[in-house]
CSV table of C-alpha atoms and ligand atoms in Angstrom, one decimal:
chain,number,residue,atom,x,y,z
A,249,UNK,CA,106.1,94.3,81.1
A,250,UNK,CA,109.6,95.8,81.4
A,251,UNK,CA,111.6,94.3,84.1
A,252,UNK,CA,112.1,97.5,86.1
A,253,UNK,CA,108.3,98.2,86.2
A,254,UNK,CA,107.7,94.6,87.3
A,255,UNK,CA,110.3,94.9,90.2
A,256,UNK,CA,108.7,98.3,91.2
A,257,UNK,CA,105.3,96.8,91.2
A,258,UNK,CA,106.4,93.8,93.3
A,259,UNK,CA,108.1,96.1,95.8
A,260,UNK,CA,105.2,98.4,96.0
A,261,UNK,CA,102.9,95.5,96.6
A,262,UNK,CA,105.3,94.2,99.3
A,263,UNK,CA,105.1,97.6,100.9
A,264,UNK,CA,101.3,97.6,100.9
A,265,UNK,CA,101.3,94.1,102.4
A,266,UNK,CA,104.2,94.8,104.7
A,267,UNK,CA,103.9,92.9,107.9
A,268,UNK,CA,107.6,93.5,108.7
A,269,UNK,CA,108.2,95.6,111.8
A,270,UNK,CA,111.3,97.1,110.3
A,271,UNK,CA,111.0,98.3,106.7
A,272,UNK,CA,114.6,99.2,106.2
A,273,UNK,CA,115.4,96.5,103.5
A,274,UNK,CA,112.3,97.3,101.5
A,275,UNK,CA,112.6,101.1,101.6
A,276,UNK,CA,116.3,100.9,100.7
A,277,UNK,CA,115.6,98.6,97.7
A,278,UNK,CA,112.9,101.0,96.5
A,279,UNK,CA,115.2,104.0,96.9
A,280,UNK,CA,117.9,102.3,94.9
A,281,UNK,CA,115.5,101.8,92.0
A,282,UNK,CA,114.5,105.4,92.1
A,283,UNK,CA,117.9,107.0,92.6
A,284,UNK,CA,120.9,105.7,90.7
A,285,UNK,CA,123.4,107.7,92.8
A,286,UNK,CA,122.0,106.3,96.0
A,287,UNK,CA,122.2,102.8,94.4
A,288,UNK,CA,125.9,103.4,93.6
A,289,UNK,CA,126.4,104.6,97.2
A,290,UNK,CA,124.9,101.4,98.5
A,291,UNK,CA,127.3,99.3,96.3
A,292,UNK,CA,130.2,101.2,97.8
A,293,UNK,CA,128.8,100.7,101.3
A,294,UNK,CA,128.6,96.9,100.6
A,295,UNK,CA,132.2,97.0,99.4
A,296,UNK,CA,133.3,98.9,102.5
A,297,UNK,CA,131.5,96.5,104.7
A,298,UNK,CA,133.1,93.5,103.0
A,299,UNK,CA,136.6,95.0,103.4
A,300,UNK,CA,135.8,95.7,107.0
A,301,UNK,CA,134.7,92.1,107.5
A,302,UNK,CA,137.6,90.6,105.7
A,303,UNK,CA,140.5,92.9,106.4
A,304,UNK,CA,140.1,95.0,109.4
A,305,UNK,CA,141.3,93.4,112.6
A,306,UNK,CA,139.3,93.9,115.8
A,307,UNK,CA,140.2,96.1,118.7
A,308,UNK,CA,141.1,99.2,116.8
A,309,UNK,CA,141.4,102.0,119.2
A,310,UNK,CA,141.5,105.7,119.0
A,311,UNK,CA,137.9,106.4,118.4
A,312,UNK,CA,137.0,109.6,120.1
A,313,UNK,CA,133.5,109.8,121.5
A,314,UNK,CA,131.3,111.9,119.3
A,315,UNK,CA,128.0,113.6,120.1
A,316,UNK,CA,125.5,113.7,117.2
A,317,UNK,CA,122.9,116.5,116.8
A,318,UNK,CA,119.4,115.1,116.3
A,319,UNK,CA,116.4,116.8,114.9
A,320,UNK,CA,113.0,115.2,115.4
A,321,UNK,CA,110.2,116.1,113.0
A,322,UNK,CA,106.9,115.3,114.5
A,323,UNK,CA,104.4,115.0,111.5
A,324,UNK,CA,101.0,114.3,112.9
A,325,UNK,CA,97.5,113.9,111.5
A,326,UNK,CA,95.8,113.2,114.9
A,327,UNK,CA,96.6,115.4,117.9
A,328,UNK,CA,97.5,112.3,120.0
A,329,UNK,CA,100.5,111.7,117.7
A,330,UNK,CA,101.8,115.2,118.3
A,331,UNK,CA,104.0,113.6,120.9
A,332,UNK,CA,105.4,115.5,123.9
A,333,UNK,CA,108.9,116.8,124.4
A,334,UNK,CA,109.1,114.4,127.4
A,335,UNK,CA,108.4,111.4,125.2
A,336,UNK,CA,111.1,112.5,122.7
A,337,UNK,CA,113.6,113.0,125.5
A,338,UNK,CA,112.8,109.5,126.9
A,339,UNK,CA,113.8,108.1,123.5
A,340,UNK,CA,117.1,110.1,123.3
A,341,UNK,CA,117.9,108.8,126.8
A,342,UNK,CA,117.4,105.2,125.8
A,343,UNK,CA,119.5,105.7,122.7
A,344,UNK,CA,122.4,107.1,124.7
A,345,UNK,CA,122.1,104.3,127.3
A,346,UNK,CA,122.0,101.5,124.8
A,347,UNK,CA,124.6,102.8,122.3
A,348,UNK,CA,127.0,103.1,125.2
A,349,UNK,CA,126.3,99.7,126.8
A,350,UNK,CA,125.0,101.4,130.0
A,351,UNK,CA,121.8,99.3,130.1
A,352,UNK,CA,121.2,97.5,133.4
A,353,UNK,CA,119.7,94.5,131.7
A,354,UNK,CA,123.1,93.7,130.1
A,355,UNK,CA,123.4,90.9,132.7
A,356,UNK,CA,120.5,89.1,131.0
A,357,UNK,CA,122.7,88.4,128.0
A,358,UNK,CA,123.6,84.7,128.0
A,359,UNK,CA,127.1,84.2,129.3
A,360,UNK,CA,128.6,83.0,126.0
A,361,UNK,CA,127.7,86.3,124.3
A,362,UNK,CA,128.0,88.7,127.3
A,363,UNK,CA,131.7,89.6,126.7
A,364,UNK,CA,130.9,90.9,123.2
A,365,UNK,CA,128.6,93.7,124.4
A,366,UNK,CA,130.3,96.9,123.5
A,367,UNK,CA,130.0,100.7,123.8
A,368,UNK,CA,129.9,102.6,120.5
A,369,UNK,CA,131.1,105.8,122.1
A,370,UNK,CA,128.4,107.6,120.1
A,371,UNK,CA,126.1,110.0,121.9
A,372,UNK,CA,123.1,111.9,120.8
A,373,UNK,CA,121.6,115.2,121.7
A,374,UNK,CA,118.7,117.2,120.4
A,375,UNK,CA,120.3,120.0,118.3
A,376,UNK,CA,120.3,123.4,119.9
A,377,UNK,CA,121.2,125.3,116.8
A,378,UNK,CA,119.1,125.1,113.6
A,379,UNK,CA,120.5,125.4,110.1
A,380,UNK,CA,120.2,129.2,110.2
A,381,UNK,CA,122.1,129.5,113.4
A,382,UNK,CA,119.1,130.1,115.6
A,383,UNK,CA,118.5,128.5,119.0
A,384,UNK,CA,116.2,125.5,118.7
A,385,UNK,CA,114.9,122.6,120.9
A,386,UNK,CA,115.7,120.2,118.1
A,387,UNK,CA,112.1,119.4,117.3
A,388,UNK,CA,109.8,120.6,114.5
A,389,UNK,CA,106.1,120.0,114.4
A,390,UNK,CA,103.8,119.8,111.4
A,391,UNK,CA,100.1,119.0,111.1
A,392,UNK,CA,99.4,117.0,108.0
A,393,UNK,CA,96.2,115.7,106.3
A,394,UNK,CA,98.0,112.7,104.7
A,395,UNK,CA,97.3,109.2,106.1
A,396,UNK,CA,100.4,107.0,106.7
A,397,UNK,CA,102.7,109.8,105.4
A,398,UNK,CA,105.8,107.8,106.6
A,399,UNK,CA,104.9,105.0,104.1
A,400,UNK,CA,104.2,107.5,101.3
A,401,UNK,CA,107.6,108.9,100.4
A,402,UNK,CA,106.4,112.4,101.2
A,403,UNK,CA,107.3,112.7,104.8
A,404,UNK,CA,110.5,114.7,103.9
A,405,UNK,CA,108.7,117.3,101.7
A,406,UNK,CA,107.2,120.3,103.4
A,407,UNK,CA,105.3,121.4,100.4
A,408,UNK,CA,103.6,117.9,100.1
A,409,UNK,CA,102.5,117.6,103.7
A,410,UNK,CA,105.7,116.4,105.3
A,411,UNK,CA,108.6,118.2,106.9
A,412,UNK,CA,111.8,119.2,105.1
A,413,UNK,CA,115.0,117.6,106.5
A,414,UNK,CA,117.7,119.7,108.1
A,415,UNK,CA,121.0,119.3,106.2
A,416,UNK,CA,121.6,115.6,106.5
A,417,UNK,CA,125.3,115.8,106.6
A,418,UNK,CA,125.1,117.8,109.8
A,419,UNK,CA,122.0,116.4,111.6
A,420,UNK,CA,120.5,113.0,112.2
A,421,UNK,CA,117.0,113.6,111.0
A,422,UNK,CA,114.2,111.6,112.5
A,423,UNK,CA,110.5,111.7,111.4
A,424,UNK,CA,107.9,110.5,113.9
A,425,UNK,CA,104.8,109.9,111.8
A,426,UNK,CA,102.1,107.4,110.9
A,427,UNK,CA,103.3,104.2,109.2
A,428,UNK,CA,101.1,101.7,107.5
A,429,UNK,CA,100.3,98.3,108.9
A,430,UNK,CA,102.6,96.8,111.4
A,431,UNK,CA,105.7,98.8,110.4
A,432,UNK,CA,107.4,100.3,113.4
A,433,UNK,CA,110.2,102.1,111.5
A,434,UNK,CA,113.0,102.2,109.0
A,435,UNK,CA,116.2,104.0,108.2
A,436,UNK,CA,118.1,104.9,105.0
A,437,UNK,CA,121.5,103.2,104.9
A,438,UNK,CA,124.6,105.4,104.8
A,439,UNK,CA,125.8,105.0,101.2
A,440,UNK,CA,128.6,107.2,100.0
A,441,UNK,CA,125.9,109.1,98.2
A,442,UNK,CA,123.0,110.0,100.6
A,443,UNK,CA,119.4,109.6,99.7
A,444,UNK,CA,117.4,112.8,99.9
A,445,UNK,CA,115.2,110.9,102.4
A,446,UNK,CA,118.2,110.1,104.5
A,447,UNK,CA,117.3,109.7,108.2
A,448,UNK,CA,115.0,107.5,110.3
A,449,UNK,CA,111.3,107.2,110.2
A,450,UNK,CA,109.5,106.0,113.3
A,451,UNK,CA,105.9,105.1,114.2
A,452,UNK,CA,104.7,107.0,117.3
A,453,UNK,CA,103.7,103.5,118.6
A,454,UNK,CA,107.4,102.6,118.9
A,455,UNK,CA,109.1,105.8,119.9
A,456,UNK,CA,110.1,106.6,123.4
A,457,UNK,CA,108.9,105.0,126.6
A,458,UNK,CA,105.6,106.8,127.3
A,459,UNK,CA,102.7,108.5,125.7
A,460,UNK,CA,101.9,106.8,122.3
A,461,UNK,CA,104.4,104.0,122.7
A,462,UNK,CA,102.7,100.6,122.9
A,463,UNK,CA,103.9,97.4,124.5
A,464,UNK,CA,106.0,95.4,123.6
A,465,UNK,CA,107.7,98.2,121.7
A,466,UNK,CA,107.5,100.8,124.5
A,467,UNK,CA,111.1,100.7,125.8
A,468,UNK,CA,112.7,102.6,122.9
A,469,UNK,CA,114.6,99.8,121.4
A,470,UNK,CA,113.1,99.8,117.9
A,471,UNK,CA,114.8,103.2,117.5
A,472,UNK,CA,118.1,101.8,118.7
A,473,UNK,CA,117.7,99.1,116.0
A,474,UNK,CA,116.9,101.8,113.3
A,475,UNK,CA,119.9,104.0,114.4
A,476,UNK,CA,122.0,100.8,114.0
A,477,UNK,CA,120.9,100.8,110.3
A,478,UNK,CA,121.6,104.5,110.0
A,479,UNK,CA,125.2,103.7,110.9
A,480,UNK,CA,125.4,100.8,108.3
A,481,UNK,CA,124.4,97.7,110.4
A,482,UNK,CA,122.3,95.1,108.7
A,483,UNK,CA,119.9,92.5,110.1
A,484,UNK,CA,121.6,89.6,111.7
A,485,UNK,CA,120.2,87.2,109.1
A,486,UNK,CA,121.6,89.3,106.2
A,487,UNK,CA,119.2,89.4,103.3
A,488,UNK,CA,115.7,88.0,103.4
A,489,UNK,CA,116.5,84.8,101.4
A,490,UNK,CA,116.4,82.5,104.5
A,491,UNK,CA,119.8,81.1,103.8
A,492,UNK,CA,122.6,80.5,106.3
A,493,UNK,CA,125.1,81.8,103.8
A,494,UNK,CA,123.8,85.4,103.7
A,495,UNK,CA,125.9,87.8,105.7
A,496,UNK,CA,125.5,90.8,108.0
A,497,UNK,CA,129.2,91.6,107.4
A,498,UNK,CA,129.9,91.2,111.1
A,499,UNK,CA,132.2,88.3,112.2
A,500,UNK,CA,131.2,88.1,115.8
A,501,UNK,CA,127.4,87.7,115.4
A,502,UNK,CA,126.5,84.1,114.6
A,503,UNK,CA,125.0,83.3,111.2
A,504,UNK,CA,121.2,83.3,111.4
A,505,UNK,CA,118.6,82.0,109.1
A,506,UNK,CA,115.9,84.6,109.7
A,507,UNK,CA,114.4,87.0,112.2
A,508,UNK,CA,113.4,86.1,115.8
A,509,UNK,CA,110.3,87.7,117.2
A,510,UNK,CA,109.2,88.1,120.8
A,511,UNK,CA,111.5,86.8,123.6
A,512,UNK,CA,113.3,83.6,122.8
A,513,UNK,CA,115.0,81.4,125.3
A,514,UNK,CA,118.7,80.6,125.0
A,515,UNK,CA,119.8,78.6,123.1
A,516,UNK,CA,117.7,79.0,119.9
A,517,UNK,CA,119.2,77.4,116.8
A,518,UNK,CA,118.6,78.3,113.2
A,519,UNK,CA,121.9,77.5,111.4
A,520,UNK,CA,123.5,74.2,112.1
A,521,UNK,CA,127.1,75.5,112.1
A,522,UNK,CA,126.6,77.8,115.1
A,523,UNK,CA,127.3,76.1,118.4
A,524,UNK,CA,125.6,78.8,120.5
A,525,UNK,CA,122.7,79.3,118.2
A,526,UNK,CA,121.2,82.7,117.4
A,527,UNK,CA,122.1,86.0,119.1
A,528,UNK,CA,118.4,86.8,119.3
A,529,UNK,CA,119.0,89.4,122.0
A,530,UNK,CA,121.0,91.6,119.6
A,531,UNK,CA,119.5,95.0,118.8
A,532,UNK,CA,119.7,94.0,115.1
A,533,UNK,CA,117.2,91.1,115.5
A,534,UNK,CA,113.4,91.7,115.9
A,535,UNK,CA,112.8,90.8,119.5
A,536,UNK,CA,110.5,92.6,121.9
A,537,UNK,CA,112.1,95.7,123.5
A,538,UNK,CA,112.6,94.0,126.8
A,539,UNK,CA,114.7,91.2,125.2
A,540,UNK,CA,117.0,93.3,123.0
A,541,UNK,CA,120.3,93.9,124.9
A,542,UNK,CA,123.5,94.4,122.9
A,543,UNK,CA,125.6,95.5,120.0
A,544,UNK,CA,128.7,93.4,119.6
A,545,UNK,CA,132.3,94.7,119.4
A,546,UNK,CA,132.4,94.3,115.6
A,547,UNK,CA,129.0,96.0,115.1
A,548,UNK,CA,130.3,98.9,117.1
A,549,UNK,CA,133.5,99.0,115.1
A,550,UNK,CA,131.6,99.0,111.8
A,551,UNK,CA,129.4,101.9,113.1
A,552,UNK,CA,132.5,103.8,114.1
A,553,UNK,CA,134.0,103.3,110.7
A,554,UNK,CA,130.8,104.7,109.1
A,555,UNK,CA,131.0,107.7,111.4
A,556,UNK,CA,134.6,108.3,110.2
A,557,UNK,CA,133.7,107.8,106.5
A,558,UNK,CA,130.2,108.1,105.0
A,559,UNK,CA,128.9,110.2,107.9
A,560,UNK,CA,132.1,112.0,108.8
A,561,UNK,CA,130.6,115.4,108.3
A,562,UNK,CA,128.8,114.9,111.6
A,563,UNK,CA,132.2,115.6,113.2
A,564,UNK,CA,132.0,119.1,111.8
A,565,UNK,CA,128.3,119.7,112.5
A,566,UNK,CA,127.0,123.1,113.3
A,567,UNK,CA,124.1,121.6,115.1
A,568,UNK,CA,125.3,122.6,118.5
A,569,UNK,CA,126.3,126.0,120.0
A,570,UNK,CA,129.9,126.2,121.1
A,571,UNK,CA,130.8,122.7,120.5
A,572,UNK,CA,133.8,121.9,118.3
A,573,UNK,CA,134.3,118.2,117.9
A,574,UNK,CA,136.7,118.5,115.0
A,575,UNK,CA,139.5,116.1,115.5
A,576,UNK,CA,141.0,115.2,112.2
A,577,UNK,CA,143.7,112.5,112.2
A,578,UNK,CA,147.0,114.1,111.1
A,579,UNK,CA,149.5,112.3,108.9
A,580,UNK,CA,153.3,112.7,108.4
A,581,UNK,CA,154.9,111.1,105.4
A,582,UNK,CA,158.7,110.5,105.1
A,583,UNK,CA,160.8,110.5,103.1
A,584,UNK,CA,159.0,112.7,100.6
A,585,UNK,CA,160.0,112.6,97.7
A,586,UNK,CA,160.8,108.9,97.9
A,587,UNK,CA,161.4,105.9,95.6
A,588,UNK,CA,158.1,104.4,96.6
A,589,UNK,CA,158.8,103.1,100.1
A,590,UNK,CA,157.4,105.5,102.7
A,591,UNK,CA,156.8,105.8,106.4
A,592,UNK,CA,153.5,107.1,107.4
A,593,UNK,CA,152.9,108.3,110.9
A,594,UNK,CA,149.4,109.1,112.3
A,595,UNK,CA,148.5,111.3,115.2
A,596,UNK,CA,145.0,112.1,116.7
A,597,UNK,CA,143.9,108.5,116.2
A,598,UNK,CA,144.1,106.2,113.2
A,599,UNK,CA,142.3,107.3,110.1
A,600,UNK,CA,139.8,104.8,108.6
A,601,UNK,CA,141.6,104.8,105.2
A,602,UNK,CA,144.7,105.9,103.4
A,603,UNK,CA,144.0,106.5,99.8
A,604,UNK,CA,146.3,107.5,97.0
A,605,UNK,CA,145.1,109.2,93.8
A,606,UNK,CA,147.0,110.0,90.6
A,607,UNK,CA,146.9,113.4,88.9
A,608,UNK,CA,143.7,112.4,87.1
A,609,UNK,CA,142.0,111.7,90.4
A,610,UNK,CA,142.0,107.9,89.9
A,611,UNK,CA,142.2,105.8,93.1
A,612,UNK,CA,145.5,103.8,92.7
A,613,UNK,CA,146.0,102.5,96.2
A,614,UNK,CA,143.9,102.0,99.3
A,615,UNK,CA,145.0,100.8,102.7
A,616,UNK,CA,143.4,100.3,106.1
A,617,UNK,CA,145.8,101.6,108.8
A,618,UNK,CA,146.6,99.2,111.6
A,619,UNK,CA,149.2,101.0,113.7
A,620,UNK,CA,150.5,104.5,114.5
A,621,UNK,CA,153.6,104.2,112.3
A,622,UNK,CA,153.5,102.1,109.1
A,623,UNK,CA,155.7,101.4,106.1
A,624,UNK,CA,153.9,101.5,102.8
A,625,UNK,CA,155.2,100.1,99.6
A,626,UNK,CA,154.2,102.1,96.6
A,627,UNK,CA,157.0,101.0,94.3
A,628,UNK,CA,154.5,99.7,91.8
A,629,UNK,CA,153.5,103.3,91.0
A,630,UNK,CA,155.2,105.0,88.2
A,631,UNK,CA,157.2,108.2,88.9
A,632,UNK,CA,155.1,111.3,89.5
A,633,UNK,CA,153.0,113.3,91.9
A,634,UNK,CA,150.2,111.8,93.8
A,635,UNK,CA,147.7,112.9,96.4
A,636,UNK,CA,147.4,110.9,99.6
A,637,UNK,CA,144.1,111.2,101.4
A,638,UNK,CA,143.4,110.3,105.0
A,639,UNK,CA,139.8,111.2,105.7
A,640,UNK,CA,139.8,115.1,105.6
A,641,UNK,CA,143.6,115.5,105.2
A,642,UNK,CA,145.3,115.7,101.8
A,643,UNK,CA,149.1,115.3,101.4
A,644,UNK,CA,151.0,115.5,98.1
A,645,UNK,CA,153.6,112.8,97.7
A,646,UNK,CA,156.2,112.5,95.0
A,647,UNK,CA,157.7,109.3,93.7
A,648,UNK,CA,160.9,109.7,91.8
B,104,ZN,ZN1,115.8,96.6,110.7
């Protein structure tokens, strides 16, 4: 049997037998096998996450709060799963509270970890403008005949029983629909190339704080976890190989062997090198909703980096009426032309990257800005004209 077919078979069998409550790892692996562009995008996401972990120092400031337009596609086979607007709003409220560290139960975090709890400065609101410019409540509803449509990869296709996404660069798409087995949800990771399934898929059993939501997943925190994936966060234990050397690319979460379910007591140890044990109360573990309490500073910084890179189009979203969030960091370069040593001055916040391309479009230099004015040494480049990119800004530089 060809290797690819074998891998696909194994993965599909895994999906059928999935007892995981978050299917993000599995669904992203499947999507990478189906879509080469997406697979390349995930490789780039991994590289970006590695650079972040190794090179970017903590406490970067200058992240301006962003509000992200959300569209919820309710795809239901049984009327009870045609969830109410109130239930949807209860979920958006939890998301805003937890992403901004405004949860009252933050005091339940063990003292050794409490200082790490951080606000992502990311807010969410149901879109009030649809892709055609019409007023909307940010919710679509679709009756389907397909069982477990969230597990079949059809939830995002209107003509096959699902509901088409709104343009994913401008809206965070959420499908609330039946999922097979114990799966509560999953999200597609933000590679530099998006999957056409990009967004978050949630079971009605774990969405919002009322109606169809069922204990112990009725406090809205499974969705907080999935939105963490949507912004590039991984599970605390890294990959599923049950090894203490696998990484989540985040330096302030302790290394962890595997998932923790339920509500653990502090301390809980899984990797011997970690003096305080597992951070089982982190949103990126698998605890009960009542026991998930924080994102750390570095998790928040990685999500903010993703907002500024792979998901930067959300800054320009047309999903809200009369809201212009556009705030592109501006850059001044001097002297220009130069002999290769240049000052770069940023205003409107630090960009995530400075990249320099040659005339053929090859990336020849990449730098992660650390302060408002910097000296860059590009003497290694041969004489010529280059393009410097800082997020959405392009500046021509000449080396002579
Ligand atoms: Zn997950």
